[in-house]
PDB file of C-alpha atoms in Angstrom:
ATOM      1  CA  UNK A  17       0.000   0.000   0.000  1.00 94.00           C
ATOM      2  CA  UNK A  18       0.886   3.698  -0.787  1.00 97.00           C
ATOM      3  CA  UNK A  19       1.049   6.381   2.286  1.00 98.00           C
ATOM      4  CA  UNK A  20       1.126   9.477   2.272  1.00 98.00           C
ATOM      5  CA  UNK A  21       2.626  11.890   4.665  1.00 98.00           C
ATOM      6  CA  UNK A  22       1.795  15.649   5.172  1.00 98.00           C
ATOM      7  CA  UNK A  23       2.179  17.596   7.868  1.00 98.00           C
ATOM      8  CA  UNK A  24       1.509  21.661   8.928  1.00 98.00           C
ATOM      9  CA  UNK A  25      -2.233  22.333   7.427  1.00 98.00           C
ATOM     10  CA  UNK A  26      -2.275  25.142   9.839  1.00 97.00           C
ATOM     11  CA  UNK A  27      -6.100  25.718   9.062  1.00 98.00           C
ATOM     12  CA  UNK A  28      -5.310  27.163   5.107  1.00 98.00           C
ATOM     13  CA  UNK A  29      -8.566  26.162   2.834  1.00 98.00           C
ATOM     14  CA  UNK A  30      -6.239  26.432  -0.402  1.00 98.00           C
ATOM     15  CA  UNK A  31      -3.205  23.978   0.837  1.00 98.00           C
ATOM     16  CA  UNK A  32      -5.683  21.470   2.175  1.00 98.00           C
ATOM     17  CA  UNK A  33      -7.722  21.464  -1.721  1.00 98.00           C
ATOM     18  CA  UNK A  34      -4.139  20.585  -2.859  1.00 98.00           C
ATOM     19  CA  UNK A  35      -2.878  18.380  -0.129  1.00 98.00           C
ATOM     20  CA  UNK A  36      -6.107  16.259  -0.721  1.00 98.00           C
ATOM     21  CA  UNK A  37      -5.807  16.349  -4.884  1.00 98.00           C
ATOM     22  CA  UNK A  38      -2.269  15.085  -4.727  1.00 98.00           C
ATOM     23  CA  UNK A  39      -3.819  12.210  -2.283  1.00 98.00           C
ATOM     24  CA  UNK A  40      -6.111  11.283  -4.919  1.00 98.00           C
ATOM     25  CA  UNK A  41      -3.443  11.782  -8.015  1.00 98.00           C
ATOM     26  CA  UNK A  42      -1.063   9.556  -5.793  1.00 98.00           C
ATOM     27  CA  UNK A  43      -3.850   6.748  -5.091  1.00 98.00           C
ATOM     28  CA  UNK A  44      -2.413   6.335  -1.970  1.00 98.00           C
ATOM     29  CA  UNK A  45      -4.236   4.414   0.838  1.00 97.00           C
ATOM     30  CA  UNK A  46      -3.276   6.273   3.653  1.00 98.00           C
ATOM     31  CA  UNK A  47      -2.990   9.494   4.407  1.00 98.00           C
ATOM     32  CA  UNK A  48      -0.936  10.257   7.871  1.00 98.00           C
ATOM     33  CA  UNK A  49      -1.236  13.847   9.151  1.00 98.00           C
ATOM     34  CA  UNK A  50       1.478  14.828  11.224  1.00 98.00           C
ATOM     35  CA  UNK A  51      -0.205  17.364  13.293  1.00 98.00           C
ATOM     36  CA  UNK A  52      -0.841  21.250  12.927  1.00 98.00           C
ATOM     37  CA  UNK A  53      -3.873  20.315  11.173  1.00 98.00           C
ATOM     38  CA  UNK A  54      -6.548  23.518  12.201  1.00 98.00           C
ATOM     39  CA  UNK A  55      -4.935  25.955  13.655  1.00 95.00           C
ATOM     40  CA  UNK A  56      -2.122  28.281  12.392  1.00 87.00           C
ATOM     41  CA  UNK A  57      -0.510  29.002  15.765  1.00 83.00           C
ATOM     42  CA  UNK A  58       0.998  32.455  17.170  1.00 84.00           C
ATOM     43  CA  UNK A  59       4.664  32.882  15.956  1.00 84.00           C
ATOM     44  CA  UNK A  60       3.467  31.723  12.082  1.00 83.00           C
ATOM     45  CA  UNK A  61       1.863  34.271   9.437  1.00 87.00           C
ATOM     46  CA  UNK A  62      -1.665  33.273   8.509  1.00 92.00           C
ATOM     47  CA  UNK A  63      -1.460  30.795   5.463  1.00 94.00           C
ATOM     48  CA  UNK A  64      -3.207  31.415   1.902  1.00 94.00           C
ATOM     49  CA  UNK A  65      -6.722  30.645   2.381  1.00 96.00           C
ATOM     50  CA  UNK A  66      -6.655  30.307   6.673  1.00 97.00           C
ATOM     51  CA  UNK A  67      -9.949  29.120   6.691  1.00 97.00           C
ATOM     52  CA  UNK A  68     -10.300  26.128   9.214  1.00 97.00           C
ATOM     53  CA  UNK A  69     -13.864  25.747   9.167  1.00 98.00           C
ATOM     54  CA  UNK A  70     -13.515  24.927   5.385  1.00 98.00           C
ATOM     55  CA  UNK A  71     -10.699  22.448   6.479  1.00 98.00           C
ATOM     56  CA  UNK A  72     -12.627  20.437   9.116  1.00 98.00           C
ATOM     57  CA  UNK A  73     -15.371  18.928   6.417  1.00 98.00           C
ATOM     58  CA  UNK A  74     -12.306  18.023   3.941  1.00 98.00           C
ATOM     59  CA  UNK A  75     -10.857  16.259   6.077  1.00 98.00           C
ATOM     60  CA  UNK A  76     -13.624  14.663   7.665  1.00 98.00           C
ATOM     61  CA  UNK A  77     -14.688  13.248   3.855  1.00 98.00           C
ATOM     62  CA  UNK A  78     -11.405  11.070   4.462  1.00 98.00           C
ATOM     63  CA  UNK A  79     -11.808   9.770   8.401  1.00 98.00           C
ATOM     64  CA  UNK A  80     -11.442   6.421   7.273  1.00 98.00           C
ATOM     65  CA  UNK A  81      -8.500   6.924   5.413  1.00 98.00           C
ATOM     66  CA  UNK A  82      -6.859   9.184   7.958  1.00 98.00           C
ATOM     67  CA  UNK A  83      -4.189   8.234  10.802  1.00 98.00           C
ATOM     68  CA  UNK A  84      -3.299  11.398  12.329  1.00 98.00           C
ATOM     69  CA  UNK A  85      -0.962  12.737  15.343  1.00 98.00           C
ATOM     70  CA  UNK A  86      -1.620  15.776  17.840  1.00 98.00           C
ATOM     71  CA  UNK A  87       0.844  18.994  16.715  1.00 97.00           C
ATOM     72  CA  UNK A  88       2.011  21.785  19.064  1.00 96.00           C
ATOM     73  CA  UNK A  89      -1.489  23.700  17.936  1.00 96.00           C
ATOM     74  CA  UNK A  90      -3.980  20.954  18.323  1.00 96.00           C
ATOM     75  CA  UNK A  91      -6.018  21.016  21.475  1.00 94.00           C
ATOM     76  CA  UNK A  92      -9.438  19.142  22.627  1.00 95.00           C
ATOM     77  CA  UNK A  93     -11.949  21.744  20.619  1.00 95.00           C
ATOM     78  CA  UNK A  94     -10.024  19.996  17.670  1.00 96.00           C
ATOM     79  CA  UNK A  95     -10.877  17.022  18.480  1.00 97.00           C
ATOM     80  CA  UNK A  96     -14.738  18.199  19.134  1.00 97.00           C
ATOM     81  CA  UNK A  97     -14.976  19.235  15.004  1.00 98.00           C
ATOM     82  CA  UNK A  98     -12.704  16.363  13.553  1.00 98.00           C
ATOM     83  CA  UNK A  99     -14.161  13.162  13.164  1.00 98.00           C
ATOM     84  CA  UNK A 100     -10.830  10.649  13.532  1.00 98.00           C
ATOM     85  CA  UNK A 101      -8.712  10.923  16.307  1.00 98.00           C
ATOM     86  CA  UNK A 102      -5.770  13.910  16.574  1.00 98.00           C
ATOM     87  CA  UNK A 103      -4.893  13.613  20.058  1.00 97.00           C
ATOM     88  CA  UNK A 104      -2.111  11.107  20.233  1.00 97.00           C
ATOM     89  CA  UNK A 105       1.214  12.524  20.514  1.00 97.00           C
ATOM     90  CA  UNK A 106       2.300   9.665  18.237  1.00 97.00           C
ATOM     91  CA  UNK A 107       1.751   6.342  16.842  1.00 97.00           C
ATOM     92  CA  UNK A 108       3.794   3.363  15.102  1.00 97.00           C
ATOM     93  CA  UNK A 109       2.934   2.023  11.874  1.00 97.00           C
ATOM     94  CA  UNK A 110       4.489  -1.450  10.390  1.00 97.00           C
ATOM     95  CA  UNK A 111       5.035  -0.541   6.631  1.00 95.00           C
ATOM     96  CA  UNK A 112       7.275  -2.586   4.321  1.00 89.00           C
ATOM     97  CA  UNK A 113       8.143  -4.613   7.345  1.00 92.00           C
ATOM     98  CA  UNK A 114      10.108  -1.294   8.759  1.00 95.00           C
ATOM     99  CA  UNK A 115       8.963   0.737  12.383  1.00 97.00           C
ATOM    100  CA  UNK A 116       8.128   4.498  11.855  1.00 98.00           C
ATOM    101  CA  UNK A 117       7.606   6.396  14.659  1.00 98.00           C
ATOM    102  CA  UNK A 118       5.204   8.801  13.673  1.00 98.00           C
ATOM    103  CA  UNK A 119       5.210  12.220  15.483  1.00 98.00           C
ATOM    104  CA  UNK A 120       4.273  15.792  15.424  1.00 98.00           C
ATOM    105  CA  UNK A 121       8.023  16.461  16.396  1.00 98.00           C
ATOM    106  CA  UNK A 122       7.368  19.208  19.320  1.00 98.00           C
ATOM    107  CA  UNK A 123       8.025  16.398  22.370  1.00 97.00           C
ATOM    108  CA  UNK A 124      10.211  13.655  20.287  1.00 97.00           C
ATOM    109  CA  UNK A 125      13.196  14.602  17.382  1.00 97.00           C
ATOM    110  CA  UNK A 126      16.434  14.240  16.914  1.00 96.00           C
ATOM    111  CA  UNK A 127      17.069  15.980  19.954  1.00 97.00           C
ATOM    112  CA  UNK A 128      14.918  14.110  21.866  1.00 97.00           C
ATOM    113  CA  UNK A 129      14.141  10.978  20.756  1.00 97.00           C
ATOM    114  CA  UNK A 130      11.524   8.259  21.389  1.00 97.00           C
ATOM    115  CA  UNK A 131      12.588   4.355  22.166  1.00 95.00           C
ATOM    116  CA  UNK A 132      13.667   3.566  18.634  1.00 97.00           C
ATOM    117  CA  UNK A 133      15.670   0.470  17.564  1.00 96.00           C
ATOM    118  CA  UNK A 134      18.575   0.409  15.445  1.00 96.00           C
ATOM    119  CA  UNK A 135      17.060   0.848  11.741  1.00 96.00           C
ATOM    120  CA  UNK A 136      13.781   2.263  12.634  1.00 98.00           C
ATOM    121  CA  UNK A 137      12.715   4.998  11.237  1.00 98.00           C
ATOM    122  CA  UNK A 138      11.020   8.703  13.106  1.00 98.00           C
ATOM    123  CA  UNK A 139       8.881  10.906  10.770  1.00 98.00           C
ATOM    124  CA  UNK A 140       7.830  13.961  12.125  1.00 98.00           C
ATOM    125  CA  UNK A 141       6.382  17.942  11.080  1.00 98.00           C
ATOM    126  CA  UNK A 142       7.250  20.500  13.316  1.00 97.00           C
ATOM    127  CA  UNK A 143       9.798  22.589  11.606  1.00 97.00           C
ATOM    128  CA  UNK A 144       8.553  22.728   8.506  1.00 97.00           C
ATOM    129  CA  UNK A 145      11.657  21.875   6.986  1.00 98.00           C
ATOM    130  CA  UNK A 146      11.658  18.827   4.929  1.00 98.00           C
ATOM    131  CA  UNK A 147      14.497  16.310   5.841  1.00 97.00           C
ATOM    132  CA  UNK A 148      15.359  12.555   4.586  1.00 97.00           C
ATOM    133  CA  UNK A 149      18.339  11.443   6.291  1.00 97.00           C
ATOM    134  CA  UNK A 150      19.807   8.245   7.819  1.00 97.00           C
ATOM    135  CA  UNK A 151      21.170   8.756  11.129  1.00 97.00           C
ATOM    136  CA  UNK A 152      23.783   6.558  12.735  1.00 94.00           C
ATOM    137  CA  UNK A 153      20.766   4.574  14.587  1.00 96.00           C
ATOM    138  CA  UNK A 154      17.953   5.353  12.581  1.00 98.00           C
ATOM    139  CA  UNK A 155      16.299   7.515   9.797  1.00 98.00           C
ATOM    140  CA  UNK A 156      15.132  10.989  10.281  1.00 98.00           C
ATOM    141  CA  UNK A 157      11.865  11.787   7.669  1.00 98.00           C
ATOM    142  CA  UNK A 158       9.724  15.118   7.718  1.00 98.00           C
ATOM    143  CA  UNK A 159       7.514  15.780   4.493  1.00 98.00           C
ATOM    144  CA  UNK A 160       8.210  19.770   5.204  1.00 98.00           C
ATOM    145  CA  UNK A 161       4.884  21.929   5.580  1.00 98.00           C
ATOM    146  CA  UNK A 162       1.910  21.607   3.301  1.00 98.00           C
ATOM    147  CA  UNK A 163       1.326  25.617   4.048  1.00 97.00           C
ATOM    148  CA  UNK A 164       4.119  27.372   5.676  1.00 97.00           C
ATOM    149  CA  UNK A 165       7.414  26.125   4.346  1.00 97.00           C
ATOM    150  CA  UNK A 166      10.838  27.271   6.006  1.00 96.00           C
ATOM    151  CA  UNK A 167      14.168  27.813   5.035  1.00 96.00           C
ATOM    152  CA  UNK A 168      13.346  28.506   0.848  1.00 96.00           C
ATOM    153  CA  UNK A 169      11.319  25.289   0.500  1.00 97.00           C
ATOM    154  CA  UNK A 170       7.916  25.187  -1.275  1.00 98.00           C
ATOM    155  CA  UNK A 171       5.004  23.752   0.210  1.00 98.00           C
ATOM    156  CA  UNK A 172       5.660  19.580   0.697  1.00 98.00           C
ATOM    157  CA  UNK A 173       4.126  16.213   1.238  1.00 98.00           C
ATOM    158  CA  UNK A 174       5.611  12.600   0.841  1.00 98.00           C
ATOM    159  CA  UNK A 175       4.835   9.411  -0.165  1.00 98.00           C
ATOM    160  CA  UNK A 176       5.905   5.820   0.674  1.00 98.00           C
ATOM    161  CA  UNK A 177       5.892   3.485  -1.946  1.00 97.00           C
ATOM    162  CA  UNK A 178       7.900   0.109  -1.997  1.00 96.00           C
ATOM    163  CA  UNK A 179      10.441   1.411  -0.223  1.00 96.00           C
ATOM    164  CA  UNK A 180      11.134   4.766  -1.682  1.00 97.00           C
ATOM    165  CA  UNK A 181      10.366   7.761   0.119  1.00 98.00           C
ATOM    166  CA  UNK A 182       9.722  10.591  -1.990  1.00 98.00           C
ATOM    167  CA  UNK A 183       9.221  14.347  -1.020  1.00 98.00           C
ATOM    168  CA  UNK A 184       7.295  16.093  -3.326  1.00 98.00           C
ATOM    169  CA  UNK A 185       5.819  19.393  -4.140  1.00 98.00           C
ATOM    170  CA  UNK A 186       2.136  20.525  -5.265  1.00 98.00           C
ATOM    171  CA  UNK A 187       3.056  20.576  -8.672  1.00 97.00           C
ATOM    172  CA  UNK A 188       4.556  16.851  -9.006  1.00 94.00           C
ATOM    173  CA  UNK A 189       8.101  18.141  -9.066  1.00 98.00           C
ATOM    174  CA  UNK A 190      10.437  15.369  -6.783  1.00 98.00           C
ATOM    175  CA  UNK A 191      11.880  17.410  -4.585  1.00 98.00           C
ATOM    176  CA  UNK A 192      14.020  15.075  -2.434  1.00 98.00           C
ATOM    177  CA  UNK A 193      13.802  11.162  -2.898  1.00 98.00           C
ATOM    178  CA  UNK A 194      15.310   8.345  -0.186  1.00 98.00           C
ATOM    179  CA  UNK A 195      15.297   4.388  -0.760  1.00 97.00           C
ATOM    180  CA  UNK A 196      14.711   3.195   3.029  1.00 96.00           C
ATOM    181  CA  UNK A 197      17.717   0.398   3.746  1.00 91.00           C
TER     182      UNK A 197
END
């Protein structure tokens, strides 16, 4: 199965139309949110479109297909309007027959990291800086922001597919690519 990874909505209307159009273009059968998802938080600009209201049902449409982690900006009224659950500062998914650790970043990273195992992998938003590295341990992943990219990127998401782990922008261009060992 495809996944998909995206991370940083931050409540923007127009990201979320194009987060959820490369989800269909990609076929993927997962989409993981990596937290951030409604609201745009006090030390970031608003994003194109902040329109979280509009975000909620969009997102909703895809429950099913959604595993998602709490972010920095989540809180329990964002849980009351989402109908899958955002409140888990992380889970673990078995994909490939590899451990991610998925996070929102703000409580495990680099600099803090969870109980991995040699070779397993942490994936997490945060920063908003997109990153595919191996570590001496393990393998750092973060798709970048969907709406409010740092340090010169463009707006991000990945996908997971047989082993390759490909960052990519809105407009299909690959911006960073990793085969997982």
């Amino acid at each position: 199965m495809k996944y998909m990874f995206a991370s940083d909505i931050h409540g923007s209307a127009y990201y979320c139309r194009k987060m959820l159009d490369a989800y269909r273009e990609e076929q993927a059968g997962r989409l993981v949110l990596l937290g951030d998802l409604l609201y745009h938080g006090p030390r970031n600009d608003l994003p194109r479109e902040y329109a979280p209201k509009e975000v909620i049902p969009m997102l909703n449409s895809l429950k099913s297909e959604i595993y998602a982690v709490r972010g920095n900006c989540e809180s329990e009224v964002d849980q009351m309007v989402l109908d899958f659950p955002v409140m888990a500062d992380y889970c673990i998914l078995s994909i490939e027959g590899k451990t991610f650790y998925a996070t929102h970043g703000h409580i495990y990273n680099q600099n803090n990291l969870p109980p991995l195992q040699n070779g397993d992998i942490l994936i997490h938003g945060h920063t908003h800086v997109l990153t595919a590295e191996e570590k001496e341990h393990y393998i750092l992943l973060n798709p970048g922001s969907v709406s409010i990219p740092k340090e010169g990127n463009p707006p991000t998401y990945a996908v997971l597919n047989e082993g390759v782990f490909t960052i990519k922008d809105f407009d299909g261009n690959i911006i960073r690519e990793m085969r997982l060992p």
